[in-house]
Amino acid sequence: MAPFCNWMKSYLCCRNSAACGEKQKRSHLHCGCRERRKQLKMTCESAGFGNDRQILVDAESADDVLEYNFVNGQIKRWEIGEPTTPFHQVLDQQLNPHSHIIINGTVLQHALSFTLNLCIKKKNGIAFHFNPRFDQAYTARNSLFDGKWGKEEGISHQGFPFCRNESFTLEIFLTHDEFMVAVNGLHYCSFVYRFPLLDIDYIEIIGDIILKRIVFDSADKYPHSLRGNNSKLSQKICQIRMEPQSHIITECVNKLTPFIGLLEKPLNSGSEIEISGTVRLLPYVFSINLQQGSNVYPHPIINLHVSIRFNQLAHAGNHVVLCNAWNNDQGWGTEEFAPSECPFVPGSDFVFKVLCRDSDFVAWVNDRPLFTFKHRFDFKRIDTIYVQGEMFIKHVKVFL
């Protein structure tokens, strides 16, 4: 098995120095070079909740998408204020990675659905079909080619984010691989390209919404709304020095996920993080990241990724807790399963604690040891706590 893994790791490395600069073996995940067309495409085993178990998929359909060199060019910014619905607009410039579309609007009081299509008029196709449906609390994503719809996708990173009679900000960011969609500043879903970006030449928005503003621009980071540490989307967490005679602890409270906690100071050896919450009644998965940066793109370095999965080994009555880490050179590393029995129970409260030591992280749940995870990167650069999935947060505390 090891020789195969080593061969595959080499096979997926980029050898195009012109595209990747001095990094002769940069991962193909975001390099966008022509060599990548000949390789296999990395994708997640599950589209939901950022499953980090990567698998290889034959990417014949992706060959055409990557038929040209991706060049991160700046597009000319344009903005339309108070556009009418339905909205139809020919795109007078080509979309490319880092193209960025922001749509501000309000959902009508009795809305049933609305649709955004990025179209290929010359081929009578739709490269990206985004269709929130209020009666189902569900968002369909798909593509249309030669009069036939492709495979519909519906799994998202959070619950249905739109509400009737409320305003929203819809953000579409283009990477080298996929459309990334954020709603109200939080990443919602992704959709892997099925057509070349160069072919997209038209946008249309129809349905039960009132449009306020549409902006086309370029961006280096996503989601855009997280820039400047937007207090509505992220919370600053004040570290508190533990004192034996002190029982007063400042808390950061947020009952919703995703939760983004921004540390005022980096972690040190001896720092401890405590997360108190409640698992939902019918959970699928939730995860806790200690990472460097709060953006979804570029991918943050994740020093510790704890994934609690309730759908695995269900036949044995067990749940799974696994740990991993992510960096720019290797992507996800080797998964490590917690040796202890999973202590998280659907519908029950829990207190998760993790202690940062010189050589590793040590974690407990409800004062019972859970796992030890050796450092793979410099833990002193951690500045963000990111929690997502099917749980409610009561508080997050950080102790120096």
mmCIF file of N, CA and C in Angstrom, residues 237-243 265-274 355-356 397-400:
data_model
loop_
_atom_site.group_PDB
_atom_site.id
_atom_site.type_symbol
_atom_site.label_atom_id
_atom_site.label_comp_id
_atom_site.label_asym_id
_atom_site.label_seq_id
_atom_site.Cartn_x
_atom_site.Cartn_y
_atom_site.Cartn_z
ATOM 1 N N ILE A 237 -12.240 36.445 20.922
ATOM 2 C CA ILE A 237 -12.207 35.726 22.183
ATOM 3 C C ILE A 237 -11.038 36.250 23.005
ATOM 4 N N CYS A 238 -11.321 36.697 24.193
ATOM 5 C CA CYS A 238 -10.285 37.212 25.077
ATOM 6 C C CYS A 238 -9.716 36.061 25.907
ATOM 7 N N GLN A 239 -8.412 35.847 25.809
ATOM 8 C CA GLN A 239 -7.789 34.839 26.639
ATOM 9 C C GLN A 239 -7.717 35.328 28.083
ATOM 10 N N ILE A 240 -7.869 34.400 29.003
ATOM 11 C CA ILE A 240 -7.855 34.740 30.423
ATOM 12 C C ILE A 240 -6.769 33.915 31.111
ATOM 13 N N ARG A 241 -5.928 34.586 31.849
ATOM 14 C CA ARG A 241 -4.890 33.862 32.575
ATOM 15 C C ARG A 241 -5.521 33.159 33.769
ATOM 16 N N MET A 242 -5.259 31.849 33.874
ATOM 17 C CA MET A 242 -5.850 31.073 34.954
ATOM 18 C C MET A 242 -5.171 31.405 36.287
ATOM 19 N N GLU A 243 -5.960 31.711 37.269
ATOM 20 C CA GLU A 243 -5.453 32.003 38.601
ATOM 21 C C GLU A 243 -6.219 31.145 39.605
ATOM 22 N N LYS A 265 -4.664 36.818 20.962
ATOM 23 C CA LYS A 265 -3.242 36.481 21.047
ATOM 24 C C LYS A 265 -3.074 35.023 20.623
ATOM 25 N N PRO A 266 -1.911 34.669 20.078
ATOM 26 C CA PRO A 266 -1.693 33.274 19.675
ATOM 27 C C PRO A 266 -1.596 32.349 20.876
ATOM 28 N N LEU A 267 -1.790 31.056 20.622
ATOM 29 C CA LEU A 267 -1.700 30.071 21.683
ATOM 30 C C LEU A 267 -0.243 29.875 22.105
ATOM 31 N N ASN A 268 -0.066 29.443 23.332
ATOM 32 C CA ASN A 268 1.244 29.102 23.864
ATOM 33 C C ASN A 268 1.171 27.713 24.464
ATOM 34 N N SER A 269 2.323 27.162 24.770
ATOM 35 C CA SER A 269 2.339 25.904 25.495
ATOM 36 C C SER A 269 1.672 26.112 26.856
ATOM 37 N N GLY A 270 0.687 25.302 27.159
ATOM 38 C CA GLY A 270 -0.087 25.464 28.387
ATOM 39 C C GLY A 270 -1.431 26.124 28.174
ATOM 40 N N SER A 271 -1.671 26.673 26.971
ATOM 41 C CA SER A 271 -2.984 27.263 26.679
ATOM 42 C C SER A 271 -4.048 26.174 26.622
ATOM 43 N N GLU A 272 -5.233 26.512 27.063
ATOM 44 C CA GLU A 272 -6.334 25.546 27.086
ATOM 45 C C GLU A 272 -7.578 26.171 26.491
ATOM 46 N N ILE A 273 -8.288 25.386 25.696
ATOM 47 C CA ILE A 273 -9.535 25.830 25.066
ATOM 48 C C ILE A 273 -10.664 24.942 25.571
ATOM 49 N N GLU A 274 -11.767 25.581 25.918
ATOM 50 C CA GLU A 274 -12.939 24.850 26.392
ATOM 51 C C GLU A 274 -14.150 25.238 25.557
ATOM 52 N N LEU A 355 -5.830 20.875 25.538
ATOM 53 C CA LEU A 355 -4.659 21.515 26.116
ATOM 54 C C LEU A 355 -3.526 21.485 25.100
ATOM 55 N N CYS A 356 -2.900 22.625 24.883
ATOM 56 C CA CYS A 356 -1.781 22.732 23.949
ATOM 57 C C CYS A 356 -0.477 22.596 24.731
ATOM 58 N N LYS A 397 -14.257 29.212 25.727
ATOM 59 C CA LYS A 397 -13.334 29.884 26.632
ATOM 60 C C LYS A 397 -11.904 29.512 26.260
ATOM 61 N N VAL A 398 -11.031 30.482 26.374
ATOM 62 C CA VAL A 398 -9.610 30.242 26.104
ATOM 63 C C VAL A 398 -8.808 30.733 27.297
ATOM 64 N N PHE A 399 -7.929 29.877 27.827
ATOM 65 C CA PHE A 399 -7.095 30.212 28.978
ATOM 66 C C PHE A 399 -5.633 30.205 28.559
ATOM 67 N N LEU A 400 -4.909 31.234 28.956
ATOM 68 C CA LEU A 400 -3.458 31.252 28.712
ATOM 69 C C LEU A 400 -2.744 30.293 29.666
#
